Structures are given as structure tokens and as C-alpha cells.
Amino acid sequence: MKIQGRSAIEIAEHYGISPNTARKDLSRAARQAKDLEVRDAELYRFIQGARLEQLLRGVWTDAVDGDIKAGEQARKYIADLTDLFGLKVPVRTEISGPDGGAIPFGGNDLTELSALIDIAGQPDAVPPALATRNDPEDADDEEWENEEEDGDRQ
């Protein structure tokens, strides 16, 4: 009935139960459906992994012996397995900060996340990663780099 768009109150009236009981039953049913979905996804992932590993075994010997086509196919199978099991390392990302400045963020470090939370909503805050960008000590280095690029320095 919920899938058909009925409310918890309508379902409760239909079955002669309280709306609160109907909500609890719906919540329990949703949790059970989610658990089944997760188990199904895990089973599917296991089956697909076994299939990919079998295919990999089929080209592995030739790939190791130097067959370029087999090596490329093995690399593709390994990449597919890596994707299937979520083994890729997250790509480092930059997030725009105050005044459009970039804030480096890898997404897997609590210190970085904490720093982002601290500066969120503060328009003139300078993130730690960018704090040294305007240091007076760095000014000489920047001038040196600019002169090297222009060819003025020997």
C-alpha cells in the first residue's frame, strides 16, 4: 500500500491499527528491504568478482610472458576488480575557499575536514593550507621565480 502511495494513516485505517503502529511497521519493513538490498548487492559483487578473477586467470600467463594484448586485457580486468571492490585511492580535490582561493582537500583526513568546518561560513577566514601564501618571507622567493621566468636573472 505504501508503494501505491498510501499514507500511514490510510494503511492504519485499512488494517484497523493505530497510525503509530502503521508507521513502526512501515519503518521496520523499509529496514528489512534495505538489509535485503545490501545483501543482494554483496552477493552480486562476490559473483562478479569471481567472474572477473576467472577471466583474469585466463589471460594471466600470457600477460606475464609478455603478450601485449593479454597484458592490456589483464590490466582491464584488474581495473574492473579495483572498481568493483572500491579499492581506488580518492583523488585529491580542491575546494574554493575565501575570495575564490583553492583549499586542497583529499577527503580522507579528519584534520582537513575539521579545518574546512572551522572556516565554513566565515567569508574572510584564511584556511591553514593558504595561510603561508602571503608570508613576507615568501615574497623574495616569488620575485626570484618571476625574474627567472622573464630571463632577467643569471
PDB file of C-alpha atoms in Angstrom:
ATOM      1  CA  MET A   1       0.000   0.000   0.000  1.00  0.00           C
ATOM      2  CA  LYS A   2       2.895   2.359   0.741  1.00  0.00           C
ATOM      3  CA  ILE A   3       4.345   1.692  -2.715  1.00  0.00           C
ATOM      4  CA  GLN A   4       0.941   2.606  -4.144  1.00  0.00           C
ATOM      5  CA  GLY A   5       1.257   5.973  -2.408  1.00  0.00           C
ATOM      6  CA  ARG A   6      -0.966   5.384   0.593  1.00  0.00           C
ATOM      7  CA  SER A   7      -0.156   7.256   3.796  1.00  0.00           C
ATOM      8  CA  ALA A   8       0.492   5.614   7.157  1.00  0.00           C
ATOM      9  CA  ILE A   9      -2.936   6.838   8.320  1.00  0.00           C
ATOM     10  CA  GLU A  10      -4.676   5.249   5.329  1.00  0.00           C
ATOM     11  CA  ILE A  11      -2.809   1.994   5.892  1.00  0.00           C
ATOM     12  CA  ALA A  12      -3.678   2.070   9.603  1.00  0.00           C
ATOM     13  CA  GLU A  13      -7.382   2.589   8.828  1.00  0.00           C
ATOM     14  CA  HIS A  14      -7.341  -0.233   6.277  1.00  0.00           C
ATOM     15  CA  TYR A  15      -5.871  -2.736   8.758  1.00  0.00           C
ATOM     16  CA  GLY A  16      -7.653  -1.366  11.830  1.00  0.00           C
ATOM     17  CA  ILE A  17      -4.434  -0.450  13.677  1.00  0.00           C
ATOM     18  CA  SER A  18      -3.140   2.807  15.114  1.00  0.00           C
ATOM     19  CA  PRO A  19      -1.217   5.188  12.815  1.00  0.00           C
ATOM     20  CA  ASN A  20       1.771   4.891  15.168  1.00  0.00           C
ATOM     21  CA  THR A  21       1.804   1.084  14.752  1.00  0.00           C
ATOM     22  CA  ALA A  22       1.499   1.505  10.976  1.00  0.00           C
ATOM     23  CA  ARG A  23       4.491   3.904  10.962  1.00  0.00           C
ATOM     24  CA  LYS A  24       6.577   1.484  13.033  1.00  0.00           C
ATOM     25  CA  ASP A  25       5.623  -1.418  10.763  1.00  0.00           C
ATOM     26  CA  LEU A  26       6.485   0.627   7.665  1.00  0.00           C
ATOM     27  CA  SER A  27       9.810   1.631   9.183  1.00  0.00           C
ATOM     28  CA  ARG A  28      10.633  -1.986  10.054  1.00  0.00           C
ATOM     29  CA  ALA A  29       9.656  -3.139   6.551  1.00  0.00           C
ATOM     30  CA  ALA A  30      11.858  -0.439   4.986  1.00  0.00           C
ATOM     31  CA  ARG A  31      14.833  -1.508   7.140  1.00  0.00           C
ATOM     32  CA  GLN A  32      14.320  -5.155   6.158  1.00  0.00           C
ATOM     33  CA  ALA A  33      14.100  -4.215   2.475  1.00  0.00           C
ATOM     34  CA  LYS A  34      17.312  -2.200   2.765  1.00  0.00           C
ATOM     35  CA  ASP A  35      19.087  -5.098   4.504  1.00  0.00           C
ATOM     36  CA  LEU A  36      17.969  -7.444   1.711  1.00  0.00           C
ATOM     37  CA  GLU A  37      19.152  -4.981  -0.900  1.00  0.00           C
ATOM     38  CA  VAL A  38      22.566  -4.692   0.765  1.00  0.00           C
ATOM     39  CA  ARG A  39      22.892  -8.494   0.960  1.00  0.00           C
ATOM     40  CA  ASP A  40      21.857  -8.816  -2.683  1.00  0.00           C
ATOM     41  CA  ALA A  41      24.462  -6.210  -3.699  1.00  0.00           C
ATOM     42  CA  GLU A  42      27.158  -8.017  -1.698  1.00  0.00           C
ATOM     43  CA  LEU A  43      26.243 -11.328  -3.329  1.00  0.00           C
ATOM     44  CA  TYR A  44      26.251  -9.746  -6.789  1.00  0.00           C
ATOM     45  CA  ARG A  45      29.644  -8.131  -6.081  1.00  0.00           C
ATOM     46  CA  PHE A  46      31.048 -11.507  -4.968  1.00  0.00           C
ATOM     47  CA  ILE A  47      29.738 -13.254  -8.113  1.00  0.00           C
ATOM     48  CA  GLN A  48      31.039 -10.544 -10.430  1.00  0.00           C
ATOM     49  CA  GLY A  49      34.411 -10.598  -8.658  1.00  0.00           C
ATOM     50  CA  ALA A  50      34.673 -14.367  -9.113  1.00  0.00           C
ATOM     51  CA  ARG A  51      33.835 -13.998 -12.815  1.00  0.00           C
ATOM     52  CA  LEU A  52      36.450 -11.295 -13.326  1.00  0.00           C
ATOM     53  CA  GLU A  53      39.069 -13.335 -11.462  1.00  0.00           C
ATOM     54  CA  GLN A  54      38.332 -16.344 -13.694  1.00  0.00           C
ATOM     55  CA  LEU A  55      38.764 -14.177 -16.795  1.00  0.00           C
ATOM     56  CA  LEU A  56      41.984 -12.753 -15.356  1.00  0.00           C
ATOM     57  CA  ARG A  57      43.353 -16.255 -14.777  1.00  0.00           C
ATOM     58  CA  GLY A  58      42.668 -16.983 -18.453  1.00  0.00           C
ATOM     59  CA  VAL A  59      44.998 -14.215 -19.694  1.00  0.00           C
ATOM     60  CA  TRP A  60      47.461 -14.017 -16.808  1.00  0.00           C
ATOM     61  CA  THR A  61      50.089 -16.492 -18.049  1.00  0.00           C
ATOM     62  CA  ASP A  62      50.234 -14.907 -21.500  1.00  0.00           C
ATOM     63  CA  ALA A  63      50.357 -11.433 -19.968  1.00  0.00           C
ATOM     64  CA  VAL A  64      53.269 -12.392 -17.711  1.00  0.00           C
ATOM     65  CA  ASP A  65      55.049 -13.975 -20.705  1.00  0.00           C
ATOM     66  CA  GLY A  66      54.950 -10.613 -22.489  1.00  0.00           C
ATOM     67  CA  ASP A  67      51.887 -10.834 -24.735  1.00  0.00           C
ATOM     68  CA  ILE A  68      50.903  -7.187 -25.075  1.00  0.00           C
ATOM     69  CA  LYS A  69      47.217  -7.829 -25.838  1.00  0.00           C
ATOM     70  CA  ALA A  70      46.926 -10.234 -22.893  1.00  0.00           C
ATOM     71  CA  GLY A  71      48.726  -7.712 -20.674  1.00  0.00           C
ATOM     72  CA  GLU A  72      46.271  -4.984 -21.625  1.00  0.00           C
ATOM     73  CA  GLN A  73      43.311  -7.286 -21.044  1.00  0.00           C
ATOM     74  CA  ALA A  74      44.716  -8.304 -17.639  1.00  0.00           C
ATOM     75  CA  ARG A  75      45.133  -4.632 -16.738  1.00  0.00           C
ATOM     76  CA  LYS A  76      41.482  -4.001 -17.651  1.00  0.00           C
ATOM     77  CA  TYR A  77      40.308  -6.934 -15.510  1.00  0.00           C
ATOM     78  CA  ILE A  78      42.387  -5.676 -12.592  1.00  0.00           C
ATOM     79  CA  ALA A  79      40.931  -2.172 -13.044  1.00  0.00           C
ATOM     80  CA  ASP A  80      37.411  -3.641 -13.090  1.00  0.00           C
ATOM     81  CA  LEU A  81      38.113  -5.595  -9.894  1.00  0.00           C
ATOM     82  CA  THR A  82      39.525  -2.463  -8.272  1.00  0.00           C
ATOM     83  CA  ASP A  83      36.359  -0.535  -9.170  1.00  0.00           C
ATOM     84  CA  LEU A  84      34.072  -3.377  -8.109  1.00  0.00           C
ATOM     85  CA  PHE A  85      35.574  -3.603  -4.630  1.00  0.00           C
ATOM     86  CA  GLY A  86      36.093   0.157  -4.160  1.00  0.00           C
ATOM     87  CA  LEU A  87      39.868  -0.036  -3.864  1.00  0.00           C
ATOM     88  CA  LYS A  88      40.773   3.161  -5.718  1.00  0.00           C
ATOM     89  CA  VAL A  89      42.514   5.867  -3.733  1.00  0.00           C
ATOM     90  CA  PRO A  90      40.399   9.039  -3.618  1.00  0.00           C
ATOM     91  CA  VAL A  91      41.511  11.781  -5.978  1.00  0.00           C
ATOM     92  CA  ARG A  92      42.812  14.902  -4.254  1.00  0.00           C
ATOM     93  CA  THR A  93      40.330  17.723  -4.753  1.00  0.00           C
ATOM     94  CA  GLU A  94      40.492  21.468  -4.316  1.00  0.00           C
ATOM     95  CA  ILE A  95      37.572  23.332  -2.837  1.00  0.00           C
ATOM     96  CA  SER A  96      37.098  27.054  -3.407  1.00  0.00           C
ATOM     97  CA  GLY A  97      37.663  28.990  -0.235  1.00  0.00           C
ATOM     98  CA  PRO A  98      37.515  32.634   0.800  1.00  0.00           C
ATOM     99  CA  ASP A  99      37.943  35.046  -2.118  1.00  0.00           C
ATOM    100  CA  GLY A 100      37.910  32.065  -4.519  1.00  0.00           C
ATOM    101  CA  GLY A 101      41.230  30.691  -3.273  1.00  0.00           C
ATOM    102  CA  ALA A 102      41.751  26.946  -3.547  1.00  0.00           C
ATOM    103  CA  ILE A 103      41.684  24.754  -0.458  1.00  0.00           C
ATOM    104  CA  PRO A 104      43.383  21.392  -1.104  1.00  0.00           C
ATOM    105  CA  PHE A 105      41.260  18.524   0.198  1.00  0.00           C
ATOM    106  CA  GLY A 106      41.871  14.793  -0.130  1.00  0.00           C
ATOM    107  CA  GLY A 107      38.608  13.790   1.504  1.00  0.00           C
ATOM    108  CA  ASN A 108      40.110  11.186   3.795  1.00  0.00           C
ATOM    109  CA  ASP A 109      41.767  13.197   6.554  1.00  0.00           C
ATOM    110  CA  LEU A 110      39.816  14.313   9.632  1.00  0.00           C
ATOM    111  CA  THR A 111      42.219  17.224  10.178  1.00  0.00           C
ATOM    112  CA  GLU A 112      41.408  18.604   6.718  1.00  0.00           C
ATOM    113  CA  LEU A 113      37.696  18.133   7.282  1.00  0.00           C
ATOM    114  CA  SER A 114      37.903  19.834  10.669  1.00  0.00           C
ATOM    115  CA  ALA A 115      39.742  22.796   9.122  1.00  0.00           C
ATOM    116  CA  LEU A 116      37.037  23.099   6.445  1.00  0.00           C
ATOM    117  CA  ILE A 117      34.299  23.020   9.078  1.00  0.00           C
ATOM    118  CA  ASP A 118      36.117  25.714  11.072  1.00  0.00           C
ATOM    119  CA  ILE A 119      36.270  28.109   8.105  1.00  0.00           C
ATOM    120  CA  ALA A 120      32.794  27.344   6.744  1.00  0.00           C
ATOM    121  CA  GLY A 121      30.577  30.392   6.777  1.00  0.00           C
ATOM    122  CA  GLN A 122      33.448  32.742   7.588  1.00  0.00           C
ATOM    123  CA  PRO A 123      33.930  34.843   4.443  1.00  0.00           C
ATOM    124  CA  ASP A 124      37.252  36.396   5.485  1.00  0.00           C
ATOM    125  CA  ALA A 125      38.811  33.336   7.141  1.00  0.00           C
ATOM    126  CA  VAL A 126      42.064  32.042   5.674  1.00  0.00           C
ATOM    127  CA  PRO A 127      42.384  28.268   5.568  1.00  0.00           C
ATOM    128  CA  PRO A 128      45.579  26.802   7.035  1.00  0.00           C
ATOM    129  CA  ALA A 129      46.703  25.482   3.648  1.00  0.00           C
ATOM    130  CA  LEU A 130      46.663  29.007   2.215  1.00  0.00           C
ATOM    131  CA  ALA A 131      47.870  30.925   5.279  1.00  0.00           C
ATOM    132  CA  THR A 132      51.521  30.858   4.167  1.00  0.00           C
ATOM    133  CA  ARG A 133      50.785  32.080   0.655  1.00  0.00           C
ATOM    134  CA  ASN A 134      51.216  35.754   1.597  1.00  0.00           C
ATOM    135  CA  ASP A 135      54.072  35.399   4.076  1.00  0.00           C
ATOM    136  CA  PRO A 136      56.667  38.208   3.715  1.00  0.00           C
ATOM    137  CA  GLU A 137      59.435  35.578   3.763  1.00  0.00           C
ATOM    138  CA  ASP A 138      57.960  34.032   0.601  1.00  0.00           C
ATOM    139  CA  ALA A 139      57.931  37.359  -1.259  1.00  0.00           C
ATOM    140  CA  ASP A 140      61.652  37.091  -2.107  1.00  0.00           C
ATOM    141  CA  ASP A 141      61.125  33.572  -3.443  1.00  0.00           C
ATOM    142  CA  GLU A 142      58.245  34.743  -5.642  1.00  0.00           C
ATOM    143  CA  GLU A 143      60.329  37.618  -7.036  1.00  0.00           C
ATOM    144  CA  TRP A 144      63.167  35.183  -7.792  1.00  0.00           C
ATOM    145  CA  GLU A 145      60.775  32.835  -9.611  1.00  0.00           C
ATOM    146  CA  ASN A 146      59.254  35.699 -11.627  1.00  0.00           C
ATOM    147  CA  GLU A 147      62.688  37.019 -12.650  1.00  0.00           C
ATOM    148  CA  GLU A 148      63.810  33.525 -13.697  1.00  0.00           C
ATOM    149  CA  GLU A 149      60.746  33.211 -15.893  1.00  0.00           C
ATOM    150  CA  ASP A 150      61.443  36.598 -17.509  1.00  0.00           C
ATOM    151  CA  GLY A 151      65.117  35.712 -18.023  1.00  0.00           C
ATOM    152  CA  ASP A 152      66.318  38.763 -16.047  1.00  0.00           C
ATOM    153  CA  ARG A 153      68.395  36.789 -13.559  1.00  0.00           C
ATOM    154  CA  GLN A 154      71.631  34.996 -14.487  1.00  0.00           C
TER     155      GLN A 154
END
